[in-house]
Amino acid sequence: MHAASPLWSGVALLGLLLAVGLLAIGFSRLWRRRRRSKLIQIFRPLTPWIATNLLLPDGLGSTLPIDGVVLTGQKLHAIQLFKIEGSIFGSANMNEWTVLGRAGRWTFPNPLLTGPLRSLALQEQLAERIPVQVDYVFWGDCHFPKGKENGIFGLAEYLESMRAEISLSGEPPRSWQEAWRRLQGLSGGSPRTR
């Protein structure tokens, strides 16, 4: 009877690991869907030219995620969303940024370091040369006590900036619209186009 006990322990451990893995996958998908919904909810009143949850080939045999893209008459904006609570400290030349919040101190990789990769990956998917700008949008109860780098926005200021650009630039050129349709196949969300 004692010989069967390690076998059952192993089966129980394997079952527990499988359950934890499935939960992690489920939470990851739920989080991505929530971010996608947030982007669509934000931009739907401003423009129909939005796609979310893109997975682009990175040229090295893997994929590079982009939370969303918005096409205006001036450029293609690649948007990375961050929901963070607390004070954020970081600059372009740092490898990690620090957050001080109610949950304590923690760090995350400098998001600016992946901007050129995202821009290149998007350009590779477009038949038409469209200027690409990578924007990092932070929402939640967060602030940057020492200032923000270029390309870093709070949600309210980003919406104001995009609203102005969309209203001034008008419809994207027809050739850009064709390139835009190519991105639709890479979107895990519902692309919005006319």
mmCIF file of C-alpha atoms in Angstrom:
data_model
loop_
_atom_site.group_PDB
_atom_site.id
_atom_site.type_symbol
_atom_site.label_atom_id
_atom_site.label_comp_id
_atom_site.label_asym_id
_atom_site.label_seq_id
_atom_site.Cartn_x
_atom_site.Cartn_y
_atom_site.Cartn_z
ATOM 1 C CA MET A 1 0.000 0.000 0.000
ATOM 2 C CA HIS A 2 2.917 2.335 0.655
ATOM 3 C CA ALA A 3 4.293 1.721 -2.874
ATOM 4 C CA ALA A 4 1.145 3.205 -4.475
ATOM 5 C CA SER A 5 1.319 6.360 -2.372
ATOM 6 C CA PRO A 6 4.171 8.042 -4.358
ATOM 7 C CA LEU A 7 2.341 7.222 -7.601
ATOM 8 C CA TRP A 8 -0.839 8.929 -6.384
ATOM 9 C CA SER A 9 1.201 11.857 -5.108
ATOM 10 C CA GLY A 10 2.792 12.209 -8.529
ATOM 11 C CA VAL A 11 -0.592 12.049 -10.273
ATOM 12 C CA ALA A 12 -2.021 14.628 -7.871
ATOM 13 C CA LEU A 13 0.975 16.929 -8.412
ATOM 14 C CA LEU A 14 0.687 16.570 -12.181
ATOM 15 C CA GLY A 15 -3.041 17.371 -11.986
ATOM 16 C CA LEU A 16 -2.344 20.418 -9.834
ATOM 17 C CA LEU A 17 0.326 21.696 -12.256
ATOM 18 C CA LEU A 18 -2.033 21.186 -15.190
ATOM 19 C CA ALA A 19 -4.817 23.085 -13.409
ATOM 20 C CA VAL A 20 -2.475 25.975 -12.539
ATOM 21 C CA GLY A 21 -1.263 26.116 -16.156
ATOM 22 C CA LEU A 22 -4.820 26.220 -17.507
ATOM 23 C CA LEU A 23 -5.735 28.975 -15.046
ATOM 24 C CA ALA A 24 -2.682 31.007 -16.090
ATOM 25 C CA ILE A 25 -3.646 30.684 -19.771
ATOM 26 C CA GLY A 26 -7.221 31.691 -18.971
ATOM 27 C CA PHE A 27 -6.160 34.763 -16.985
ATOM 28 C CA SER A 28 -3.720 35.769 -19.734
ATOM 29 C CA ARG A 29 -6.465 35.613 -22.385
ATOM 30 C CA LEU A 30 -8.883 37.484 -20.137
ATOM 31 C CA TRP A 31 -6.282 40.218 -19.523
ATOM 32 C CA ARG A 32 -5.581 40.605 -23.271
ATOM 33 C CA ARG A 33 -9.318 40.767 -24.002
ATOM 34 C CA ARG A 34 -9.767 43.405 -21.308
ATOM 35 C CA ARG A 35 -6.973 45.534 -22.809
ATOM 36 C CA ARG A 36 -8.483 45.091 -26.287
ATOM 37 C CA SER A 37 -11.907 46.151 -24.998
ATOM 38 C CA LYS A 38 -10.364 49.213 -23.336
ATOM 39 C CA LEU A 39 -8.744 50.346 -26.591
ATOM 40 C CA ILE A 40 -11.891 49.838 -28.649
ATOM 41 C CA GLN A 41 -13.978 51.582 -25.995
ATOM 42 C CA ILE A 42 -11.567 54.542 -25.994
ATOM 43 C CA PHE A 43 -11.186 55.005 -29.740
ATOM 44 C CA ARG A 44 -14.532 53.910 -31.179
ATOM 45 C CA PRO A 45 -16.000 57.438 -30.787
ATOM 46 C CA LEU A 46 -12.919 58.974 -32.466
ATOM 47 C CA THR A 47 -12.129 56.757 -35.438
ATOM 48 C CA PRO A 48 -13.082 53.509 -37.141
ATOM 49 C CA TRP A 49 -9.416 52.850 -38.023
ATOM 50 C CA ILE A 50 -8.461 50.732 -35.002
ATOM 51 C CA ALA A 51 -7.247 47.150 -34.671
ATOM 52 C CA THR A 52 -6.246 45.406 -31.463
ATOM 53 C CA ASN A 53 -4.169 42.500 -30.233
ATOM 54 C CA LEU A 54 -1.730 42.153 -33.121
ATOM 55 C CA LEU A 55 0.915 39.439 -33.180
ATOM 56 C CA LEU A 56 3.596 40.385 -35.695
ATOM 57 C CA PRO A 57 6.494 38.237 -36.897
ATOM 58 C CA ASP A 58 9.667 39.638 -35.364
ATOM 59 C CA GLY A 59 12.016 38.323 -38.068
ATOM 60 C CA LEU A 60 13.653 35.904 -35.625
ATOM 61 C CA GLY A 61 11.056 33.141 -35.760
ATOM 62 C CA SER A 62 8.906 34.501 -32.953
ATOM 63 C CA THR A 63 6.117 37.046 -32.625
ATOM 64 C CA LEU A 64 5.903 40.521 -31.166
ATOM 65 C CA PRO A 65 2.625 41.596 -29.497
ATOM 66 C CA ILE A 66 1.135 45.040 -30.089
ATOM 67 C CA ASP A 67 -1.909 46.014 -28.012
ATOM 68 C CA GLY A 68 -3.419 48.139 -30.748
ATOM 69 C CA VAL A 69 -2.907 50.312 -33.801
ATOM 70 C CA VAL A 70 -4.753 53.451 -34.861
ATOM 71 C CA LEU A 71 -4.452 54.843 -38.390
ATOM 72 C CA THR A 72 -4.829 58.590 -38.859
ATOM 73 C CA GLY A 73 -4.266 60.814 -41.878
ATOM 74 C CA GLN A 74 -0.729 61.500 -40.601
ATOM 75 C CA LYS A 75 0.661 58.162 -39.378
ATOM 76 C CA LEU A 76 0.071 54.731 -37.904
ATOM 77 C CA HIS A 77 0.162 54.710 -34.100
ATOM 78 C CA ALA A 78 1.228 51.484 -32.392
ATOM 79 C CA ILE A 79 -0.179 51.565 -28.864
ATOM 80 C CA GLN A 80 1.119 49.680 -25.849
ATOM 81 C CA LEU A 81 -1.147 49.911 -22.798
ATOM 82 C CA PHE A 82 0.040 49.728 -19.190
ATOM 83 C CA LYS A 83 -2.304 49.691 -16.202
ATOM 84 C CA ILE A 84 -0.143 50.621 -13.245
ATOM 85 C CA GLU A 85 -0.935 51.967 -9.786
ATOM 86 C CA GLY A 86 1.717 54.151 -8.147
ATOM 87 C CA SER A 87 4.661 56.413 -8.908
ATOM 88 C CA ILE A 88 6.727 55.407 -11.948
ATOM 89 C CA PHE A 89 10.416 56.230 -12.198
ATOM 90 C CA GLY A 90 12.222 55.581 -15.469
ATOM 91 C CA SER A 91 14.169 57.082 -18.339
ATOM 92 C CA ALA A 92 15.198 56.064 -21.855
ATOM 93 C CA ASN A 93 18.657 54.851 -20.800
ATOM 94 C CA MET A 94 17.501 52.571 -17.953
ATOM 95 C CA ASN A 95 16.952 48.824 -18.431
ATOM 96 C CA GLU A 96 14.200 48.658 -15.811
ATOM 97 C CA TRP A 97 11.677 51.134 -14.504
ATOM 98 C CA THR A 98 10.572 51.225 -10.880
ATOM 99 C CA VAL A 99 7.061 51.556 -9.487
ATOM 100 C CA LEU A 100 6.409 52.635 -5.900
ATOM 101 C CA GLY A 101 2.834 51.974 -4.882
ATOM 102 C CA ARG A 102 0.586 50.657 -2.144
ATOM 103 C CA ALA A 103 1.661 47.095 -2.976
ATOM 104 C CA GLY A 104 5.303 48.025 -2.458
ATOM 105 C CA ARG A 105 8.211 48.499 -4.842
ATOM 106 C CA TRP A 106 8.569 46.556 -8.090
ATOM 107 C CA THR A 107 10.258 46.895 -11.474
ATOM 108 C CA PHE A 108 9.381 46.188 -15.092
ATOM 109 C CA PRO A 109 11.439 46.263 -18.326
ATOM 110 C CA ASN A 110 11.863 49.669 -19.955
ATOM 111 C CA PRO A 111 9.080 49.701 -22.580
ATOM 112 C CA LEU A 112 10.963 52.184 -24.783
ATOM 113 C CA LEU A 113 13.594 49.566 -25.623
ATOM 114 C CA THR A 114 11.140 47.568 -27.758
ATOM 115 C CA GLY A 115 9.775 50.563 -29.698
ATOM 116 C CA PRO A 116 12.149 50.239 -32.674
ATOM 117 C CA LEU A 117 11.352 46.505 -32.957
ATOM 118 C CA ARG A 118 7.617 47.187 -32.996
ATOM 119 C CA SER A 119 8.018 49.928 -35.582
ATOM 120 C CA LEU A 120 10.122 47.678 -37.842
ATOM 121 C CA ALA A 121 7.720 44.746 -37.463
ATOM 122 C CA LEU A 122 4.804 46.964 -38.494
ATOM 123 C CA GLN A 123 6.689 48.406 -41.480
ATOM 124 C CA GLU A 124 7.459 44.874 -42.658
ATOM 125 C CA GLN A 125 3.728 44.071 -42.780
ATOM 126 C CA LEU A 126 2.757 47.174 -44.739
ATOM 127 C CA ALA A 127 3.107 47.282 -48.519
ATOM 128 C CA GLU A 128 2.870 51.083 -48.343
ATOM 129 C CA ARG A 129 5.368 53.209 -46.436
ATOM 130 C CA ILE A 130 3.380 54.778 -43.626
ATOM 131 C CA PRO A 131 5.090 56.718 -40.833
ATOM 132 C CA VAL A 132 4.856 54.607 -37.649
ATOM 133 C CA GLN A 133 4.926 56.003 -34.129
ATOM 134 C CA VAL A 134 4.994 53.786 -31.043
ATOM 135 C CA ASP A 135 3.012 55.262 -28.132
ATOM 136 C CA TYR A 136 3.078 53.995 -24.545
ATOM 137 C CA VAL A 137 -0.146 54.792 -22.702
ATOM 138 C CA PHE A 138 -0.299 54.455 -18.916
ATOM 139 C CA TRP A 139 -3.681 54.407 -17.210
ATOM 140 C CA GLY A 140 -4.819 53.786 -13.689
ATOM 141 C CA ASP A 141 -3.774 55.736 -10.620
ATOM 142 C CA CYS A 142 -0.201 56.366 -11.750
ATOM 143 C CA HIS A 143 2.083 59.340 -12.259
ATOM 144 C CA PHE A 144 5.677 60.157 -13.212
ATOM 145 C CA PRO A 145 7.127 62.346 -10.411
ATOM 146 C CA LYS A 146 10.385 63.011 -12.311
ATOM 147 C CA GLY A 147 8.750 63.574 -15.701
ATOM 148 C CA LYS A 148 7.995 61.419 -18.738
ATOM 149 C CA GLU A 149 10.076 60.485 -21.751
ATOM 150 C CA ASN A 150 8.862 61.253 -25.288
ATOM 151 C CA GLY A 151 6.239 58.745 -26.370
ATOM 152 C CA ILE A 152 4.949 58.186 -22.819
ATOM 153 C CA PHE A 153 1.398 59.399 -22.188
ATOM 154 C CA GLY A 154 -1.243 59.390 -19.514
ATOM 155 C CA LEU A 155 -4.585 58.196 -20.879
ATOM 156 C CA ALA A 156 -6.353 61.583 -20.754
ATOM 157 C CA GLU A 157 -3.522 63.472 -22.468
ATOM 158 C CA TYR A 158 -3.198 60.752 -25.104
ATOM 159 C CA LEU A 159 -6.884 60.913 -25.961
ATOM 160 C CA GLU A 160 -6.677 64.697 -26.258
ATOM 161 C CA SER A 161 -3.628 64.457 -28.524
ATOM 162 C CA MET A 162 -5.203 61.756 -30.719
ATOM 163 C CA ARG A 163 -8.516 63.610 -30.927
ATOM 164 C CA ALA A 164 -6.667 66.684 -32.247
ATOM 165 C CA GLU A 165 -4.613 64.663 -34.747
ATOM 166 C CA ILE A 166 -7.636 62.757 -36.046
ATOM 167 C CA SER A 167 -9.729 65.895 -36.504
ATOM 168 C CA LEU A 168 -6.892 67.818 -38.227
ATOM 169 C CA SER A 169 -5.635 65.038 -40.502
ATOM 170 C CA GLY A 170 -8.963 63.710 -41.795
ATOM 171 C CA GLU A 171 -9.278 60.339 -43.548
ATOM 172 C CA PRO A 172 -6.146 58.269 -44.153
ATOM 173 C CA PRO A 173 -4.998 58.306 -47.806
ATOM 174 C CA ARG A 174 -6.521 55.552 -49.953
ATOM 175 C CA SER A 175 -3.166 53.765 -50.394
ATOM 176 C CA TRP A 176 -2.759 53.657 -46.608
ATOM 177 C CA GLN A 177 -6.244 52.192 -46.270
ATOM 178 C CA GLU A 178 -5.189 49.270 -48.482
ATOM 179 C CA ALA A 179 -2.080 48.689 -46.359
ATOM 180 C CA TRP A 180 -4.303 48.876 -43.286
ATOM 181 C CA ARG A 181 -6.429 45.980 -44.519
ATOM 182 C CA ARG A 182 -3.293 43.851 -44.530
ATOM 183 C CA LEU A 183 -2.960 44.378 -40.776
ATOM 184 C CA GLN A 184 -6.485 43.083 -40.191
ATOM 185 C CA GLY A 185 -5.348 39.494 -40.639
ATOM 186 C CA LEU A 186 -2.871 39.920 -37.791
ATOM 187 C CA SER A 187 -5.450 41.250 -35.350
ATOM 188 C CA GLY A 188 -6.821 39.071 -32.573
ATOM 189 C CA GLY A 189 -9.493 41.683 -31.931
ATOM 190 C CA SER A 190 -12.125 43.148 -34.154
ATOM 191 C CA PRO A 191 -10.512 45.565 -36.578
ATOM 192 C CA ARG A 192 -12.624 48.617 -37.201
ATOM 193 C CA THR A 193 -12.566 50.006 -40.715
ATOM 194 C CA ARG A 194 -14.911 51.751 -43.039
#
